[in-house]
């Protein structure tokens, strides 16, 4: 990845004063640094996976919220976990779209995202299991637990891909 102008020397003549070397600017990198929003992240696999996670978490939350509850503590825990996960995924999504990670280099963003997915996935799995166990075949509660399990699977995929990318990055930087 190039950030700015590159100088390419094509050859040196043996006689006389030489002209300054031609300067070429990589249009893809210069244009992408100047843009405010990273349009490529919308269409990337990681971006679409985050959108799918947010949609499944929102559907699970709405399904549980609009149903008749049988156990207040189980479903309030499920709602808190789904909303916290949704807000954190939205935070990381916005961070990637606006390239905040390039400006705030004091934070290890891949590690922060990996830890979020690790903790959030465990809590979401526990909340989905409890919600499914206490649903008593009420349609909205079963749907909420199902979308909770779907979001758990999507979070595991994101966590795996995040770990895979960070391992590849570390092993090649030796």
mmCIF file of N, CA and C in Angstrom, residues 44-163:
data_model
loop_
_atom_site.group_PDB
_atom_site.id
_atom_site.type_symbol
_atom_site.label_atom_id
_atom_site.label_comp_id
_atom_site.label_asym_id
_atom_site.label_seq_id
_atom_site.Cartn_x
_atom_site.Cartn_y
_atom_site.Cartn_z
ATOM 1 N N UNK A 44 -17.121 -5.473 1.360
ATOM 2 C CA UNK A 44 -16.199 -6.522 1.784
ATOM 3 C C UNK A 44 -16.938 -7.587 2.585
ATOM 4 N N UNK A 45 -16.302 -8.729 2.711
ATOM 5 C CA UNK A 45 -16.905 -9.835 3.456
ATOM 6 C C UNK A 45 -17.087 -9.462 4.928
ATOM 7 N N UNK A 46 -16.093 -8.800 5.505
ATOM 8 C CA UNK A 46 -16.183 -8.411 6.913
ATOM 9 C C UNK A 46 -17.292 -7.387 7.135
ATOM 10 N N UNK A 47 -17.445 -6.460 6.199
ATOM 11 C CA UNK A 47 -18.503 -5.464 6.323
ATOM 12 C C UNK A 47 -19.894 -6.067 6.213
ATOM 13 N N UNK A 48 -20.081 -6.960 5.244
ATOM 14 C CA UNK A 48 -21.393 -7.607 5.094
ATOM 15 C C UNK A 48 -21.695 -8.536 6.279
ATOM 16 N N UNK A 49 -20.655 -9.142 6.835
ATOM 17 C CA UNK A 49 -20.844 -10.001 8.000
ATOM 18 C C UNK A 49 -21.281 -9.182 9.212
ATOM 19 N N UNK A 50 -20.711 -7.994 9.383
ATOM 20 C CA UNK A 50 -21.127 -7.123 10.482
ATOM 21 C C UNK A 50 -22.575 -6.665 10.310
ATOM 22 N N UNK A 51 -22.965 -6.360 9.083
ATOM 23 C CA UNK A 51 -24.350 -5.957 8.828
ATOM 24 C C UNK A 51 -25.299 -7.119 9.128
ATOM 25 N N UNK A 52 -24.941 -8.331 8.727
ATOM 26 C CA UNK A 52 -25.784 -9.503 9.020
ATOM 27 C C UNK A 52 -25.890 -9.733 10.529
ATOM 28 N N UNK A 53 -24.798 -9.526 11.249
ATOM 29 C CA UNK A 53 -24.839 -9.671 12.710
ATOM 30 C C UNK A 53 -25.783 -8.642 13.325
ATOM 31 N N UNK A 54 -25.668 -7.392 12.882
ATOM 32 C CA UNK A 54 -26.520 -6.343 13.445
ATOM 33 C C UNK A 54 -27.989 -6.604 13.147
ATOM 34 N N UNK A 55 -28.291 -7.072 11.950
ATOM 35 C CA UNK A 55 -29.684 -7.343 11.596
ATOM 36 C C UNK A 55 -30.239 -8.506 12.422
ATOM 37 N N UNK A 56 -29.458 -9.578 12.566
ATOM 38 C CA UNK A 56 -29.956 -10.726 13.343
ATOM 39 C C UNK A 56 -30.096 -10.366 14.819
ATOM 40 N N UNK A 57 -29.190 -9.562 15.365
ATOM 41 C CA UNK A 57 -29.322 -9.127 16.757
ATOM 42 C C UNK A 57 -30.541 -8.235 16.947
ATOM 43 N N UNK A 58 -30.790 -7.346 15.989
ATOM 44 C CA UNK A 58 -31.950 -6.463 16.085
ATOM 45 C C UNK A 58 -33.253 -7.244 15.979
ATOM 46 N N UNK A 59 -33.318 -8.216 15.077
ATOM 47 C CA UNK A 59 -34.528 -9.033 14.949
ATOM 48 C C UNK A 59 -34.745 -9.862 16.210
ATOM 49 N N UNK A 60 -33.668 -10.428 16.771
ATOM 50 C CA UNK A 60 -33.794 -11.183 18.021
ATOM 51 C C UNK A 60 -34.275 -10.313 19.165
ATOM 52 N N UNK A 61 -33.757 -9.093 19.259
ATOM 53 C CA UNK A 61 -34.180 -8.173 20.315
ATOM 54 C C UNK A 61 -35.647 -7.796 20.160
ATOM 55 N N UNK A 62 -36.049 -7.444 18.943
ATOM 56 C CA UNK A 62 -37.438 -7.037 18.708
ATOM 57 C C UNK A 62 -38.396 -8.201 18.953
ATOM 58 N N UNK A 63 -37.996 -9.412 18.559
ATOM 59 C CA UNK A 63 -38.866 -10.576 18.774
ATOM 60 C C UNK A 63 -39.101 -10.829 20.256
ATOM 61 N N UNK A 64 -38.064 -10.737 21.044
ATOM 62 C CA UNK A 64 -38.212 -10.968 22.485
ATOM 63 C C UNK A 64 -38.938 -9.800 23.143
ATOM 64 N N UNK A 65 -38.651 -8.588 22.693
ATOM 65 C CA UNK A 65 -39.260 -7.409 23.309
ATOM 66 C C UNK A 65 -40.770 -7.361 23.080
ATOM 67 N N UNK A 66 -41.250 -7.859 21.943
ATOM 68 C CA UNK A 66 -42.673 -7.791 21.621
ATOM 69 C C UNK A 66 -43.437 -9.056 21.988
ATOM 70 N N UNK A 67 -42.842 -9.928 22.785
ATOM 71 C CA UNK A 67 -43.515 -11.164 23.210
ATOM 72 C C UNK A 67 -43.884 -11.085 24.680
ATOM 73 N N UNK A 68 -44.787 -11.977 25.051
ATOM 74 C CA UNK A 68 -45.151 -12.083 26.471
ATOM 75 C C UNK A 68 -44.071 -12.887 27.188
ATOM 76 N N UNK A 69 -43.451 -12.274 28.185
ATOM 77 C CA UNK A 69 -42.354 -12.926 28.885
ATOM 78 C C UNK A 69 -42.868 -13.867 29.955
ATOM 79 N N UNK A 70 -42.166 -14.957 30.133
ATOM 80 C CA UNK A 70 -42.487 -15.881 31.221
ATOM 81 C C UNK A 70 -41.448 -15.799 32.330
ATOM 82 N N UNK A 71 -40.251 -15.369 32.010
ATOM 83 C CA UNK A 71 -39.175 -15.260 32.994
ATOM 84 C C UNK A 71 -38.450 -13.939 32.749
ATOM 85 N N UNK A 72 -38.650 -12.987 33.655
ATOM 86 C CA UNK A 72 -38.133 -11.641 33.454
ATOM 87 C C UNK A 72 -36.604 -11.614 33.402
ATOM 88 N N UNK A 73 -35.936 -12.317 34.293
ATOM 89 C CA UNK A 73 -34.472 -12.224 34.357
ATOM 90 C C UNK A 73 -33.800 -12.819 33.123
ATOM 91 N N UNK A 74 -34.335 -13.912 32.602
ATOM 92 C CA UNK A 74 -33.727 -14.548 31.422
ATOM 93 C C UNK A 74 -33.816 -13.641 30.208
ATOM 94 N N UNK A 75 -34.960 -13.044 29.977
ATOM 95 C CA UNK A 75 -35.137 -12.244 28.777
ATOM 96 C C UNK A 75 -34.563 -10.846 28.902
ATOM 97 N N UNK A 76 -34.515 -10.313 30.117
ATOM 98 C CA UNK A 76 -33.840 -9.023 30.268
ATOM 99 C C UNK A 76 -32.340 -9.191 30.032
ATOM 100 N N UNK A 77 -31.751 -10.314 30.480
ATOM 101 C CA UNK A 77 -30.348 -10.593 30.195
ATOM 102 C C UNK A 77 -30.130 -10.734 28.692
ATOM 103 N N UNK A 78 -31.020 -11.440 28.015
ATOM 104 C CA UNK A 78 -30.911 -11.616 26.565
ATOM 105 C C UNK A 78 -30.986 -10.265 25.859
ATOM 106 N N UNK A 79 -31.908 -9.407 26.288
ATOM 107 C CA UNK A 79 -32.041 -8.096 25.651
ATOM 108 C C UNK A 79 -30.804 -7.228 25.889
ATOM 109 N N UNK A 80 -30.265 -7.262 27.090
ATOM 110 C CA UNK A 80 -29.076 -6.467 27.391
ATOM 111 C C UNK A 80 -27.890 -6.945 26.559
ATOM 112 N N UNK A 81 -27.714 -8.257 26.472
ATOM 113 C CA UNK A 81 -26.590 -8.799 25.706
ATOM 114 C C UNK A 81 -26.740 -8.474 24.224
ATOM 115 N N UNK A 82 -27.937 -8.621 23.671
ATOM 116 C CA UNK A 82 -28.115 -8.333 22.244
ATOM 117 C C UNK A 82 -27.894 -6.855 21.942
ATOM 118 N N UNK A 83 -28.373 -5.972 22.805
ATOM 119 C CA UNK A 83 -28.184 -4.546 22.552
ATOM 120 C C UNK A 83 -26.729 -4.132 22.733
ATOM 121 N N UNK A 84 -26.053 -4.664 23.740
ATOM 122 C CA UNK A 84 -24.627 -4.338 23.920
ATOM 123 C C UNK A 84 -23.804 -4.843 22.737
ATOM 124 N N UNK A 85 -24.081 -6.058 22.281
ATOM 125 C CA UNK A 85 -23.378 -6.579 21.105
ATOM 126 C C UNK A 85 -23.680 -5.741 19.868
ATOM 127 N N UNK A 86 -24.928 -5.374 19.684
ATOM 128 C CA UNK A 86 -25.316 -4.564 18.533
ATOM 129 C C UNK A 86 -24.588 -3.221 18.543
ATOM 130 N N UNK A 87 -24.526 -2.577 19.698
ATOM 131 C CA UNK A 87 -23.862 -1.277 19.796
ATOM 132 C C UNK A 87 -22.361 -1.421 19.535
ATOM 133 N N UNK A 88 -21.739 -2.460 20.059
ATOM 134 C CA UNK A 88 -20.303 -2.644 19.850
ATOM 135 C C UNK A 88 -19.984 -2.992 18.387
ATOM 136 N N UNK A 89 -20.805 -3.806 17.773
ATOM 137 C CA UNK A 89 -20.584 -4.136 16.361
ATOM 138 C C UNK A 89 -20.780 -2.889 15.500
ATOM 139 N N UNK A 90 -21.788 -2.087 15.826
ATOM 140 C CA UNK A 90 -22.001 -0.833 15.108
ATOM 141 C C UNK A 90 -20.815 0.109 15.306
ATOM 142 N N UNK A 91 -20.257 0.145 16.513
ATOM 143 C CA UNK A 91 -19.077 0.969 16.791
ATOM 144 C C UNK A 91 -17.902 0.549 15.914
ATOM 145 N N UNK A 92 -17.614 -0.757 15.860
ATOM 146 C CA UNK A 92 -16.508 -1.233 15.040
ATOM 147 C C UNK A 92 -16.788 -1.051 13.550
ATOM 148 N N UNK A 93 -18.045 -1.167 13.148
ATOM 149 C CA UNK A 93 -18.418 -0.951 11.751
ATOM 150 C C UNK A 93 -18.151 0.497 11.351
ATOM 151 N N UNK A 94 -18.579 1.434 12.187
ATOM 152 C CA UNK A 94 -18.350 2.854 11.919
ATOM 153 C C UNK A 94 -16.857 3.164 11.944
ATOM 154 N N UNK A 95 -16.142 2.526 12.873
ATOM 155 C CA UNK A 95 -14.700 2.730 12.960
ATOM 156 C C UNK A 95 -14.008 2.311 11.666
ATOM 157 N N UNK A 96 -14.439 1.205 11.079
ATOM 158 C CA UNK A 96 -13.849 0.747 9.821
ATOM 159 C C UNK A 96 -14.272 1.618 8.645
ATOM 160 N N UNK A 97 -15.512 2.043 8.616
ATOM 161 C CA UNK A 97 -15.997 2.857 7.494
ATOM 162 C C UNK A 97 -15.289 4.206 7.449
ATOM 163 N N UNK A 98 -15.135 4.852 8.602
ATOM 164 C CA UNK A 98 -14.508 6.175 8.641
ATOM 165 C C UNK A 98 -12.999 6.121 8.890
ATOM 166 N N UNK A 99 -12.436 4.917 8.901
ATOM 167 C CA UNK A 99 -10.988 4.701 9.058
ATOM 168 C C UNK A 99 -10.432 5.340 10.325
ATOM 169 N N UNK A 100 -11.147 5.226 11.412
ATOM 170 C CA UNK A 100 -10.703 5.787 12.686
ATOM 171 C C UNK A 100 -9.453 5.061 13.174
ATOM 172 N N UNK A 101 -9.321 3.795 12.835
ATOM 173 C CA UNK A 101 -8.177 3.017 13.289
ATOM 174 C C UNK A 101 -6.859 3.566 12.753
ATOM 175 N N UNK A 102 -6.890 4.314 11.657
ATOM 176 C CA UNK A 102 -5.661 4.920 11.130
ATOM 177 C C UNK A 102 -5.243 6.148 11.930
ATOM 178 N N UNK A 103 -6.212 6.812 12.541
ATOM 179 C CA UNK A 103 -5.918 8.017 13.297
ATOM 180 C C UNK A 103 -5.587 7.711 14.755
ATOM 181 N N UNK A 104 -6.217 6.706 15.325
ATOM 182 C CA UNK A 104 -5.977 6.332 16.718
ATOM 183 C C UNK A 104 -5.099 5.084 16.760
ATOM 184 N N UNK A 105 -3.824 5.298 16.630
ATOM 185 C CA UNK A 105 -2.898 4.163 16.570
ATOM 186 C C UNK A 105 -2.470 3.668 17.946
ATOM 187 N N UNK A 106 -2.894 4.349 19.005
ATOM 188 C CA UNK A 106 -2.495 3.909 20.347
ATOM 189 C C UNK A 106 -3.270 2.675 20.803
ATOM 190 N N UNK A 107 -4.321 2.305 20.100
ATOM 191 C CA UNK A 107 -5.136 1.148 20.439
ATOM 192 C C UNK A 107 -4.867 0.048 19.432
ATOM 193 N N UNK A 108 -4.720 -1.166 19.913
ATOM 194 C CA UNK A 108 -4.598 -2.310 19.008
ATOM 195 C C UNK A 108 -6.011 -2.721 18.590
ATOM 196 N N UNK A 109 -6.462 -2.201 17.470
ATOM 197 C CA UNK A 109 -7.842 -2.416 17.035
ATOM 198 C C UNK A 109 -8.157 -3.874 16.714
ATOM 199 N N UNK A 110 -7.264 -4.621 16.068
ATOM 200 C CA UNK A 110 -7.587 -6.031 15.848
ATOM 201 C C UNK A 110 -7.752 -6.803 17.158
ATOM 202 N N UNK A 111 -6.918 -6.503 18.141
ATOM 203 C CA UNK A 111 -7.043 -7.169 19.439
ATOM 204 C C UNK A 111 -8.322 -6.751 20.149
ATOM 205 N N UNK A 112 -8.667 -5.473 20.096
ATOM 206 C CA UNK A 112 -9.896 -4.995 20.726
ATOM 207 C C UNK A 112 -11.123 -5.642 20.094
ATOM 208 N N UNK A 113 -11.121 -5.747 18.772
ATOM 209 C CA UNK A 113 -12.253 -6.372 18.088
ATOM 210 C C UNK A 113 -12.324 -7.865 18.392
ATOM 211 N N UNK A 114 -11.177 -8.513 18.441
ATOM 212 C CA UNK A 114 -11.142 -9.938 18.768
ATOM 213 C C UNK A 114 -11.670 -10.183 20.185
ATOM 214 N N UNK A 115 -11.250 -9.374 21.148
ATOM 215 C CA UNK A 115 -11.736 -9.543 22.525
ATOM 216 C C UNK A 115 -13.221 -9.247 22.638
ATOM 217 N N UNK A 116 -13.694 -8.252 21.886
ATOM 218 C CA UNK A 116 -15.135 -7.981 21.872
ATOM 219 C C UNK A 116 -15.912 -9.187 21.370
ATOM 220 N N UNK A 117 -15.438 -9.769 20.263
ATOM 221 C CA UNK A 117 -16.135 -10.922 19.717
ATOM 222 C C UNK A 117 -16.051 -12.121 20.664
ATOM 223 N N UNK A 118 -14.924 -12.303 21.321
ATOM 224 C CA UNK A 118 -14.778 -13.424 22.244
ATOM 225 C C UNK A 118 -15.757 -13.311 23.411
ATOM 226 N N UNK A 119 -15.751 -12.177 24.084
ATOM 227 C CA UNK A 119 -16.630 -11.984 25.240
ATOM 228 C C UNK A 119 -18.088 -11.908 24.808
ATOM 229 N N UNK A 120 -18.362 -11.143 23.742
ATOM 230 C CA UNK A 120 -19.742 -10.994 23.274
ATOM 231 C C UNK A 120 -20.348 -12.301 22.791
ATOM 232 N N UNK A 121 -19.550 -13.144 22.153
ATOM 233 C CA UNK A 121 -20.056 -14.426 21.655
ATOM 234 C C UNK A 121 -20.394 -15.365 22.808
ATOM 235 N N UNK A 122 -19.552 -15.390 23.813
ATOM 236 C CA UNK A 122 -19.827 -16.249 24.972
ATOM 237 C C UNK A 122 -21.093 -15.800 25.682
ATOM 238 N N UNK A 123 -21.243 -14.490 25.912
ATOM 239 C CA UNK A 123 -22.443 -13.979 26.575
ATOM 240 C C UNK A 123 -23.689 -14.185 25.718
ATOM 241 N N UNK A 124 -23.557 -14.010 24.419
ATOM 242 C CA UNK A 124 -24.698 -14.200 23.524
ATOM 243 C C UNK A 124 -25.107 -15.666 23.463
ATOM 244 N N UNK A 125 -24.143 -16.563 23.489
ATOM 245 C CA UNK A 125 -24.458 -17.990 23.503
ATOM 246 C C UNK A 125 -25.189 -18.366 24.788
ATOM 247 N N UNK A 126 -24.713 -17.866 25.917
ATOM 248 C CA UNK A 126 -25.389 -18.144 27.200
ATOM 249 C C UNK A 126 -26.801 -17.571 27.189
ATOM 250 N N UNK A 127 -26.944 -16.320 26.729
ATOM 251 C CA UNK A 127 -28.269 -15.705 26.675
ATOM 252 C C UNK A 127 -29.211 -16.436 25.735
ATOM 253 N N UNK A 128 -28.712 -16.918 24.614
ATOM 254 C CA UNK A 128 -29.567 -17.640 23.662
ATOM 255 C C UNK A 128 -29.987 -18.996 24.211
ATOM 256 N N UNK A 129 -29.079 -19.673 24.900
ATOM 257 C CA UNK A 129 -29.432 -20.975 25.504
ATOM 258 C C UNK A 129 -30.488 -20.786 26.577
ATOM 259 N N UNK A 130 -30.312 -19.792 27.420
ATOM 260 C CA UNK A 130 -31.294 -19.546 28.484
ATOM 261 C C UNK A 130 -32.628 -19.108 27.890
ATOM 262 N N UNK A 131 -32.585 -18.263 26.874
ATOM 263 C CA UNK A 131 -33.829 -17.817 26.242
ATOM 264 C C UNK A 131 -34.553 -18.971 25.563
ATOM 265 N N UNK A 132 -33.812 -19.877 24.945
ATOM 266 C CA UNK A 132 -34.449 -21.034 24.311
ATOM 267 C C UNK A 132 -35.020 -21.980 25.345
ATOM 268 N N UNK A 133 -34.340 -22.142 26.466
ATOM 269 C CA UNK A 133 -34.818 -23.056 27.504
ATOM 270 C C UNK A 133 -36.063 -22.523 28.202
ATOM 271 N N UNK A 134 -36.191 -21.219 28.305
ATOM 272 C CA UNK A 134 -37.325 -20.622 29.018
ATOM 273 C C UNK A 134 -38.421 -20.127 28.087
ATOM 274 N N UNK A 135 -38.383 -20.499 26.816
ATOM 275 C CA UNK A 135 -39.343 -19.947 25.857
ATOM 276 C C UNK A 135 -40.729 -20.568 25.964
ATOM 277 N N UNK A 136 -40.844 -21.791 26.410
ATOM 278 C CA UNK A 136 -42.127 -22.487 26.558
ATOM 279 C C UNK A 136 -42.954 -22.441 25.272
ATOM 280 N N UNK A 137 -42.298 -22.596 24.142
ATOM 281 C CA UNK A 137 -42.916 -22.642 22.810
ATOM 282 C C UNK A 137 -43.736 -21.407 22.456
ATOM 283 N N UNK A 138 -43.391 -20.271 23.043
ATOM 284 C CA UNK A 138 -44.005 -19.007 22.634
ATOM 285 C C UNK A 138 -43.245 -18.524 21.398
ATOM 286 N N UNK A 139 -43.978 -18.272 20.324
ATOM 287 C CA UNK A 139 -43.385 -18.048 19.011
ATOM 288 C C UNK A 139 -42.353 -16.930 18.995
ATOM 289 N N UNK A 140 -42.659 -15.789 19.567
ATOM 290 C CA UNK A 140 -41.730 -14.660 19.558
ATOM 291 C C UNK A 140 -40.455 -14.952 20.330
ATOM 292 N N UNK A 141 -40.578 -15.675 21.438
ATOM 293 C CA UNK A 141 -39.405 -16.001 22.240
ATOM 294 C C UNK A 141 -38.524 -17.041 21.543
ATOM 295 N N UNK A 142 -39.153 -17.984 20.871
ATOM 296 C CA UNK A 142 -38.394 -18.975 20.105
ATOM 297 C C UNK A 142 -37.673 -18.288 18.943
ATOM 298 N N UNK A 143 -38.352 -17.368 18.273
ATOM 299 C CA UNK A 143 -37.721 -16.630 17.175
ATOM 300 C C UNK A 143 -36.554 -15.788 17.680
ATOM 301 N N UNK A 144 -36.726 -15.150 18.827
ATOM 302 C CA UNK A 144 -35.643 -14.359 19.399
ATOM 303 C C UNK A 144 -34.437 -15.212 19.737
ATOM 304 N N UNK A 145 -34.668 -16.383 20.330
ATOM 305 C CA UNK A 145 -33.564 -17.288 20.657
ATOM 306 C C UNK A 145 -32.900 -17.815 19.390
ATOM 307 N N UNK A 146 -33.695 -18.091 18.353
ATOM 308 C CA UNK A 146 -33.141 -18.573 17.086
ATOM 309 C C UNK A 146 -32.238 -17.523 16.446
ATOM 310 N N UNK A 147 -32.686 -16.285 16.417
ATOM 311 C CA UNK A 147 -31.844 -15.223 15.865
ATOM 312 C C UNK A 147 -30.646 -14.945 16.765
ATOM 313 N N UNK A 148 -30.785 -15.211 18.055
ATOM 314 C CA UNK A 148 -29.628 -15.115 18.945
ATOM 315 C C UNK A 148 -28.580 -16.158 18.602
ATOM 316 N N UNK A 149 -29.027 -17.382 18.322
ATOM 317 C CA UNK A 149 -28.089 -18.434 17.902
ATOM 318 C C UNK A 149 -27.457 -18.101 16.550
ATOM 319 N N UNK A 150 -28.244 -17.550 15.629
ATOM 320 C CA UNK A 150 -27.715 -17.149 14.327
ATOM 321 C C UNK A 150 -26.644 -16.066 14.487
ATOM 322 N N UNK A 151 -26.908 -15.089 15.345
ATOM 323 C CA UNK A 151 -25.915 -14.034 15.597
ATOM 324 C C UNK A 151 -24.674 -14.618 16.269
ATOM 325 N N UNK A 152 -24.846 -15.627 17.112
ATOM 326 C CA UNK A 152 -23.701 -16.287 17.750
ATOM 327 C C UNK A 152 -22.816 -16.954 16.703
ATOM 328 N N UNK A 153 -23.431 -17.636 15.755
ATOM 329 C CA UNK A 153 -22.671 -18.296 14.689
ATOM 330 C C UNK A 153 -21.936 -17.259 13.840
ATOM 331 N N UNK A 154 -22.613 -16.158 13.520
ATOM 332 C CA UNK A 154 -21.966 -15.099 12.735
ATOM 333 C C UNK A 154 -20.813 -14.460 13.507
ATOM 334 N N UNK A 155 -20.969 -14.316 14.821
ATOM 335 C CA UNK A 155 -19.878 -13.766 15.639
ATOM 336 C C UNK A 155 -18.691 -14.718 15.697
ATOM 337 N N UNK A 156 -18.955 -16.019 15.737
ATOM 338 C CA UNK A 156 -17.861 -16.999 15.728
ATOM 339 C C UNK A 156 -17.109 -16.915 14.403
ATOM 340 N N UNK A 157 -17.834 -16.759 13.307
ATOM 341 C CA UNK A 157 -17.182 -16.625 12.002
ATOM 342 C C UNK A 157 -16.333 -15.361 11.967
ATOM 343 N N UNK A 158 -16.838 -14.256 12.495
ATOM 344 C CA UNK A 158 -16.061 -13.014 12.528
ATOM 345 C C UNK A 158 -14.838 -13.151 13.422
ATOM 346 N N UNK A 159 -15.010 -13.817 14.544
ATOM 347 C CA UNK A 159 -13.888 -14.012 15.459
ATOM 348 C C UNK A 159 -12.825 -14.879 14.797
ATOM 349 N N UNK A 160 -13.233 -15.927 14.107
ATOM 350 C CA UNK A 160 -12.285 -16.806 13.432
ATOM 351 C C UNK A 160 -11.547 -16.063 12.326
ATOM 352 N N UNK A 161 -12.280 -15.294 11.540
ATOM 353 C CA UNK A 161 -11.615 -14.565 10.464
ATOM 354 C C UNK A 161 -10.701 -13.473 11.012
ATOM 355 N N UNK A 162 -11.066 -12.853 12.106
ATOM 356 C CA UNK A 162 -10.214 -11.843 12.730
ATOM 357 C C UNK A 162 -8.944 -12.472 13.264
ATOM 358 N N UNK A 163 -9.045 -13.620 13.888
ATOM 359 C CA UNK A 163 -7.867 -14.305 14.420
ATOM 360 C C UNK A 163 -6.981 -14.791 13.285
#
